[in-house]
mmCIF file of C-alpha atoms and ligand atoms in Angstrom:
data_model
loop_
_atom_site.group_PDB
_atom_site.id
_atom_site.type_symbol
_atom_site.label_atom_id
_atom_site.label_comp_id
_atom_site.label_asym_id
_atom_site.label_seq_id
_atom_site.Cartn_x
_atom_site.Cartn_y
_atom_site.Cartn_z
ATOM 1 C CA MET A 47 95.406 123.515 93.243
ATOM 2 C CA ARG A 48 95.415 120.483 96.058
ATOM 3 C CA LYS A 49 98.826 117.860 95.562
ATOM 4 C CA THR A 50 97.433 114.619 96.153
ATOM 5 C CA ILE A 51 98.984 112.527 97.856
ATOM 6 C CA ILE A 52 99.413 109.070 99.258
ATOM 7 C CA ALA A 53 101.068 107.662 102.832
ATOM 8 C CA GLY A 54 101.638 104.656 104.000
ATOM 9 C CA ASN A 55 100.969 103.965 106.589
ATOM 10 C CA TRP A 56 103.500 100.720 108.169
ATOM 11 C CA LYS A 57 102.024 100.260 111.777
ATOM 12 C CA MET A 58 104.436 97.822 113.858
ATOM 13 C CA ASN A 59 105.153 96.043 109.890
ATOM 14 C CA LYS A 60 108.102 96.163 108.891
ATOM 15 C CA THR A 61 112.459 95.331 110.838
ATOM 16 C CA ILE A 62 115.097 96.568 109.059
ATOM 17 C CA ALA A 63 115.731 94.225 106.759
ATOM 18 C CA GLU A 64 111.551 94.007 105.033
ATOM 19 C CA ALA A 65 112.146 97.861 105.353
ATOM 20 C CA VAL A 66 114.857 97.507 102.926
ATOM 21 C CA SER A 67 113.678 94.964 100.802
ATOM 22 C CA LEU A 68 110.505 96.869 101.131
ATOM 23 C CA VAL A 69 111.539 100.865 100.252
ATOM 24 C CA GLU A 70 114.124 99.429 97.332
ATOM 25 C CA GLY A 71 110.774 98.027 95.386
ATOM 26 C CA LEU A 72 109.200 101.460 95.837
ATOM 27 C CA LYS A 73 111.825 103.409 95.159
ATOM 28 C CA ARG A 74 112.429 101.844 90.502
ATOM 29 C CA GLU A 75 109.207 102.624 90.049
ATOM 30 C CA LEU A 76 108.081 106.123 92.695
ATOM 31 C CA ALA A 77 111.593 108.050 93.313
ATOM 32 C CA ASP A 78 111.241 110.667 90.817
ATOM 33 C CA CYS A 79 107.278 110.439 91.545
ATOM 34 C CA VAL A 80 106.008 114.199 92.122
ATOM 35 C CA ASP A 81 103.400 114.396 90.385
ATOM 36 C CA VAL A 82 101.719 112.867 93.073
ATOM 37 C CA GLU A 83 103.665 112.675 96.722
ATOM 38 C CA VAL A 84 104.804 109.826 97.861
ATOM 39 C CA VAL A 85 104.964 109.644 101.497
ATOM 40 C CA VAL A 86 106.852 106.477 103.935
ATOM 41 C CA CYS A 87 105.562 106.562 107.458
ATOM 42 C CA PRO A 88 108.057 103.582 108.870
ATOM 43 C CA PRO A 89 108.424 101.916 112.680
ATOM 44 C CA PHE A 90 110.805 103.963 114.451
ATOM 45 C CA THR A 91 112.712 101.241 114.555
ATOM 46 C CA ALA A 92 113.688 101.891 110.226
ATOM 47 C CA LEU A 93 113.031 105.758 110.183
ATOM 48 C CA LYS A 94 117.037 105.470 109.944
ATOM 49 C CA THR A 95 117.176 103.217 107.227
ATOM 50 C CA VAL A 96 114.654 104.871 105.467
ATOM 51 C CA SER A 97 116.212 108.078 105.631
ATOM 52 C CA ASP A 98 119.189 106.808 104.282
ATOM 53 C CA MET A 99 117.931 104.886 101.073
ATOM 54 C CA LEU A 100 114.856 108.012 100.819
ATOM 55 C CA ALA A 101 118.230 110.727 100.283
ATOM 56 C CA ASP A 102 118.478 111.084 96.094
ATOM 57 C CA THR A 103 114.570 109.990 95.716
ATOM 58 C CA GLN A 104 110.718 112.240 96.111
ATOM 59 C CA ILE A 105 109.865 110.396 98.443
ATOM 60 C CA LYS A 106 109.035 111.622 102.050
ATOM 61 C CA LEU A 107 109.901 110.293 105.320
ATOM 62 C CA GLY A 108 106.441 110.515 107.808
ATOM 63 C CA CYS A 109 106.139 108.326 110.745
ATOM 64 C CA GLN A 110 103.556 107.708 113.571
ATOM 65 C CA ASN A 111 103.630 109.629 116.547
ATOM 66 C CA MET A 112 105.399 112.116 118.230
ATOM 67 C CA SER A 113 105.954 113.673 121.378
ATOM 68 C CA SER A 114 104.086 116.652 122.786
ATOM 69 C CA GLU A 115 106.949 117.608 124.761
ATOM 70 C CA ASP A 116 110.300 118.941 124.081
ATOM 71 C CA ASP A 117 113.000 116.676 125.204
ATOM 72 C CA GLY A 118 113.421 114.896 129.379
ATOM 73 C CA ALA A 119 111.989 112.121 131.301
ATOM 74 C CA TYR A 120 108.954 110.504 129.055
ATOM 75 C CA THR A 121 110.743 106.875 129.234
ATOM 76 C CA GLY A 122 109.852 105.849 125.432
ATOM 77 C CA GLU A 123 109.178 108.897 124.244
ATOM 78 C CA ILE A 124 110.561 110.345 120.384
ATOM 79 C CA SER A 125 110.758 114.231 120.273
ATOM 80 C CA HIS A 126 110.395 116.433 117.565
ATOM 81 C CA THR A 127 113.972 117.170 117.695
ATOM 82 C CA MET A 128 114.685 113.242 117.553
ATOM 83 C CA LEU A 129 112.636 113.426 114.352
ATOM 84 C CA LYS A 130 114.164 115.698 112.680
ATOM 85 C CA GLU A 131 117.450 114.290 112.617
ATOM 86 C CA LEU A 132 116.460 111.593 110.463
ATOM 87 C CA PHE A 133 114.750 114.094 108.006
ATOM 88 C CA VAL A 134 110.946 113.345 108.508
ATOM 89 C CA ARG A 135 109.019 115.237 107.560
ATOM 90 C CA TYR A 136 105.273 113.675 108.836
ATOM 91 C CA VAL A 137 103.795 112.774 112.049
ATOM 92 C CA ILE A 138 100.904 110.532 111.989
ATOM 93 C CA LEU A 139 98.929 112.142 114.483
ATOM 94 C CA GLY A 140 96.137 110.760 116.234
ATOM 95 C CA HIS A 141 95.747 107.910 114.731
ATOM 96 C CA SER A 142 91.984 105.701 115.493
ATOM 97 C CA GLU A 143 94.630 102.674 117.125
ATOM 98 C CA ARG A 144 96.162 105.340 119.240
ATOM 99 C CA ARG A 145 93.134 107.083 120.289
ATOM 100 C CA ASP A 146 91.596 104.075 121.090
ATOM 101 C CA TYR A 147 94.228 101.668 123.236
ATOM 102 C CA TYR A 148 96.093 104.335 123.761
ATOM 103 C CA LYS A 149 93.647 105.994 125.310
ATOM 104 C CA GLU A 150 95.595 109.757 123.346
ATOM 105 C CA THR A 151 92.315 111.973 123.381
ATOM 106 C CA ASP A 152 91.696 114.935 121.036
ATOM 107 C CA PHE A 153 93.020 117.310 123.854
ATOM 108 C CA TRP A 154 96.485 114.964 124.019
ATOM 109 C CA VAL A 155 96.660 115.320 120.053
ATOM 110 C CA ASN A 156 96.430 119.011 119.128
ATOM 111 C CA ARG A 157 98.993 119.565 121.769
ATOM 112 C CA LYS A 158 100.952 117.449 119.462
ATOM 113 C CA VAL A 159 100.009 118.851 116.689
ATOM 114 C CA LYS A 160 100.350 122.829 117.625
ATOM 115 C CA LYS A 161 104.801 120.591 118.794
ATOM 116 C CA ALA A 162 105.077 120.445 115.500
ATOM 117 C CA LEU A 163 103.854 122.698 113.143
ATOM 118 C CA GLU A 164 106.377 124.621 115.892
ATOM 119 C CA LYS A 165 109.735 122.634 114.994
ATOM 120 C CA ASN A 166 107.838 122.523 111.308
ATOM 121 C CA LEU A 167 106.338 118.821 111.085
ATOM 122 C CA ARG A 168 103.889 118.337 109.249
ATOM 123 C CA PRO A 169 100.762 116.978 111.152
ATOM 124 C CA ILE A 170 99.181 114.039 108.881
ATOM 125 C CA VAL A 171 95.754 114.369 111.496
ATOM 126 C CA CYS A 172 93.541 111.683 112.095
ATOM 127 C CA VAL A 173 89.330 111.365 112.606
ATOM 128 C CA GLY A 174 86.954 108.958 112.160
ATOM 129 C CA GLU A 175 83.854 107.544 113.228
ATOM 130 C CA LYS A 176 83.532 104.180 114.902
ATOM 131 C CA LEU A 177 80.898 101.667 113.513
ATOM 132 C CA LYS A 178 78.604 102.370 116.779
ATOM 133 C CA ASP A 179 77.805 106.105 115.949
ATOM 134 C CA ARG A 180 77.437 106.061 112.683
ATOM 135 C CA GLU A 181 75.022 103.191 113.453
ATOM 136 C CA ALA A 182 73.199 105.843 115.853
ATOM 137 C CA GLY A 183 73.537 108.832 113.736
ATOM 138 C CA ASN A 184 76.355 110.247 114.778
ATOM 139 C CA THR A 185 78.742 110.421 112.121
ATOM 140 C CA GLU A 186 79.256 113.707 112.056
ATOM 141 C CA LYS A 187 78.502 114.450 115.635
ATOM 142 C CA VAL A 188 81.891 112.750 116.491
ATOM 143 C CA VAL A 189 83.539 113.326 113.243
ATOM 144 C CA GLU A 190 83.628 117.598 114.224
ATOM 145 C CA ALA A 191 84.469 117.071 117.533
ATOM 146 C CA GLN A 192 87.428 115.166 117.286
ATOM 147 C CA VAL A 193 87.876 117.542 113.695
ATOM 148 C CA ARG A 194 87.846 121.243 116.142
ATOM 149 C CA GLY A 195 88.972 119.132 119.158
ATOM 150 C CA SER A 196 92.071 118.221 117.602
ATOM 151 C CA LEU A 197 92.970 121.013 115.808
ATOM 152 C CA ALA A 198 91.824 123.687 117.808
ATOM 153 C CA ASP A 199 94.298 127.202 118.331
ATOM 154 C CA ILE A 200 95.412 126.432 114.802
ATOM 155 C CA PRO A 201 96.186 129.843 113.139
ATOM 156 C CA ALA A 202 94.654 129.792 109.465
ATOM 157 C CA GLU A 203 98.373 129.592 108.051
ATOM 158 C CA GLN A 204 99.221 127.438 109.070
ATOM 159 C CA PHE A 205 96.775 125.043 107.656
ATOM 160 C CA GLU A 206 99.069 124.412 104.914
ATOM 161 C CA GLU A 207 100.957 122.228 106.885
ATOM 162 C CA VAL A 208 98.499 120.057 108.307
ATOM 163 C CA VAL A 209 96.616 117.402 105.881
ATOM 164 C CA VAL A 210 94.040 115.953 107.832
ATOM 165 C CA ALA A 211 92.813 112.054 107.293
ATOM 166 C CA TYR A 212 88.986 110.804 107.329
ATOM 167 C CA GLU A 213 89.565 107.228 108.816
ATOM 168 C CA PRO A 214 86.106 105.391 110.182
ATOM 169 C CA VAL A 215 86.871 103.095 112.509
ATOM 170 C CA TRP A 216 84.791 100.550 111.362
ATOM 171 C CA ALA A 217 87.062 100.254 107.665
ATOM 172 C CA ILE A 218 90.373 100.141 109.129
ATOM 173 C CA GLY A 219 91.510 96.816 108.357
ATOM 174 C CA THR A 220 88.666 95.193 107.686
ATOM 175 C CA GLY A 221 88.407 95.197 104.154
ATOM 176 C CA LYS A 222 85.358 97.233 104.465
ATOM 177 C CA THR A 223 85.666 100.528 102.286
ATOM 178 C CA ALA A 224 83.289 103.107 103.148
ATOM 179 C CA THR A 225 81.391 103.745 99.222
ATOM 180 C CA SER A 226 83.238 106.740 97.722
ATOM 181 C CA GLU A 227 79.892 108.597 97.906
ATOM 182 C CA GLN A 228 80.526 108.122 102.077
ATOM 183 C CA ALA A 229 83.642 108.995 102.065
ATOM 184 C CA GLN A 230 82.884 112.254 100.133
ATOM 185 C CA GLU A 231 80.217 113.847 102.530
ATOM 186 C CA VAL A 232 82.381 113.366 105.515
ATOM 187 C CA HIS A 233 85.243 115.098 103.270
ATOM 188 C CA ALA A 234 83.407 118.215 102.652
ATOM 189 C CA PHE A 235 81.954 117.915 105.599
ATOM 190 C CA ILE A 236 84.888 117.568 107.437
ATOM 191 C CA ARG A 237 85.927 121.202 105.191
ATOM 192 C CA GLY A 238 83.034 122.571 107.005
ATOM 193 C CA ILE A 239 83.751 122.729 109.253
ATOM 194 C CA ILE A 240 87.517 124.095 108.468
ATOM 195 C CA ARG A 241 85.709 126.532 106.627
ATOM 196 C CA ASP A 242 84.111 127.707 109.706
ATOM 197 C CA MET A 243 86.945 127.180 111.807
ATOM 198 C CA VAL A 244 89.885 129.848 109.831
ATOM 199 C CA GLY A 245 88.071 131.009 106.496
ATOM 200 C CA ASP A 246 87.786 129.884 103.373
ATOM 201 C CA GLN A 247 91.087 129.954 101.822
ATOM 202 C CA ALA A 248 92.503 127.626 104.510
ATOM 203 C CA ALA A 249 89.682 125.076 104.129
ATOM 204 C CA ALA A 250 90.082 124.660 100.048
ATOM 205 C CA GLY A 251 94.130 124.488 100.551
ATOM 206 C CA LEU A 252 93.886 122.147 103.146
ATOM 207 C CA ARG A 253 94.764 118.356 102.435
ATOM 208 C CA ILE A 254 91.881 116.059 103.150
ATOM 209 C CA GLN A 255 92.802 112.202 102.540
ATOM 210 C CA TYR A 256 90.595 108.727 103.174
ATOM 211 C CA GLY A 257 92.144 105.974 104.215
ATOM 212 C CA GLY A 258 90.703 102.791 105.288
ATOM 213 C CA SER A 259 90.903 99.451 103.717
ATOM 214 C CA MET A 260 92.273 102.298 100.944
ATOM 215 C CA LYS A 261 93.457 99.560 98.068
ATOM 216 C CA PRO A 262 94.686 99.665 94.188
ATOM 217 C CA ALA A 263 91.189 97.766 93.231
ATOM 218 C CA ASN A 264 88.759 101.246 94.801
ATOM 219 C CA ALA A 265 91.584 103.829 95.008
ATOM 220 C CA LYS A 266 90.517 106.013 91.643
ATOM 221 C CA GLU A 267 86.799 105.959 92.922
ATOM 222 C CA LEU A 268 87.855 106.738 96.007
ATOM 223 C CA LEU A 269 90.726 109.452 95.128
ATOM 224 C CA SER A 270 88.159 111.117 92.016
ATOM 225 C CA GLN A 271 86.081 113.100 94.610
ATOM 226 C CA PRO A 272 86.133 116.702 94.406
ATOM 227 C CA ASP A 273 87.189 116.484 98.629
ATOM 228 C CA ILE A 274 89.458 113.583 98.705
ATOM 229 C CA ASP A 275 92.996 114.571 97.336
ATOM 230 C CA GLY A 276 94.922 111.695 98.390
ATOM 231 C CA GLY A 277 94.767 108.167 100.987
ATOM 232 C CA LEU A 278 96.560 107.020 103.909
ATOM 233 C CA ILE A 279 97.077 103.571 102.987
ATOM 234 C CA GLY A 280 97.490 100.548 105.897
ATOM 235 C CA GLY A 281 97.152 96.563 104.748
ATOM 236 C CA ALA A 282 98.517 98.301 100.763
ATOM 237 C CA SER A 283 101.453 99.477 101.630
ATOM 238 C CA LEU A 284 103.292 96.727 102.616
ATOM 239 C CA ASP A 285 103.392 95.199 100.006
ATOM 240 C CA ALA A 286 104.993 97.309 97.117
ATOM 241 C CA ASN A 287 103.562 97.210 93.639
ATOM 242 C CA SER A 288 99.965 97.116 95.755
ATOM 243 C CA PHE A 289 101.312 101.032 97.266
ATOM 244 C CA ILE A 290 102.724 101.727 94.048
ATOM 245 C CA SER A 291 99.262 100.859 92.433
ATOM 246 C CA ILE A 292 97.430 103.164 94.688
ATOM 247 C CA VAL A 293 99.811 106.378 94.049
ATOM 248 C CA LYS A 294 99.803 105.459 90.030
ATOM 249 C CA ALA A 295 95.551 105.728 90.776
ATOM 250 C CA GLY A 296 96.139 109.307 91.845
ATOM 251 C CA LEU A 297 98.175 110.375 89.553
HETATM 252 P P1 LIG B 551 94.112 100.523 106.238
HETATM 253 O O1 LIG B 551 94.614 100.961 107.339
HETATM 254 O O2 LIG B 551 94.931 100.845 105.335
HETATM 255 O O3 LIG B 551 94.623 98.652 106.128
HETATM 256 O O4 LIG B 551 92.612 100.167 106.785
HETATM 257 C C1 LIG B 551 95.096 102.300 106.866
HETATM 258 C C2 LIG B 551 95.209 103.166 108.148
HETATM 259 O O5 LIG B 551 95.415 102.742 109.335
HETATM 260 O O6 LIG B 551 95.880 104.256 108.396
#
């Protein structure tokens, strides 16, 4: 009942010309894909071009951040109105790189999540522990605080629009993947927290993606776990063939 969702997070990669060539490659295989929900999240500068290219396909458009405010004097920020004008449907929020390098806290992630939901954009809310947390036995404590903080005060019925991405920070861009057992354990734990926050039905329907060095070689095994409902793919989403293989592993 939870449709697998595979999203490509291109991060700060791809010029417009490079984005065009990647999307051409993806469209050849995935334009009509409906059994897995496919999302690409280019950098802001390529959104318009990619949006135009995806107009006649089933591939959905996402982006990598959004302002918590509506409009006004917020230099460097991008608003929900600007994103919706480009037919953006998903917004990655609270990625560990934003938490780490730009000091985004759960408070701000939560404000952005609420704004996205209010404006009918679907947030992909990222959580995950650092290596030092895992080594100190604090994985659950850290992940629980992020889940409760980032998703505070969201009514149960709005969880249908939410995707959570569990991304252990030590596995992002490092080539080190969590084992499928390690990932499943945390995914089940997250679903349990959501159950406690908003009840069984919302928890059972919530899609939880795994992210962190997911690639063609490990995607099938990860995606076959009962609480892993998709992937948030960084490095392997920059190459059409590897992203397509990951999507196919989810079929
Ligand atoms: P990675 O990145 O696949 O390159 O590890 C995942 C992410 O940060 O979303």
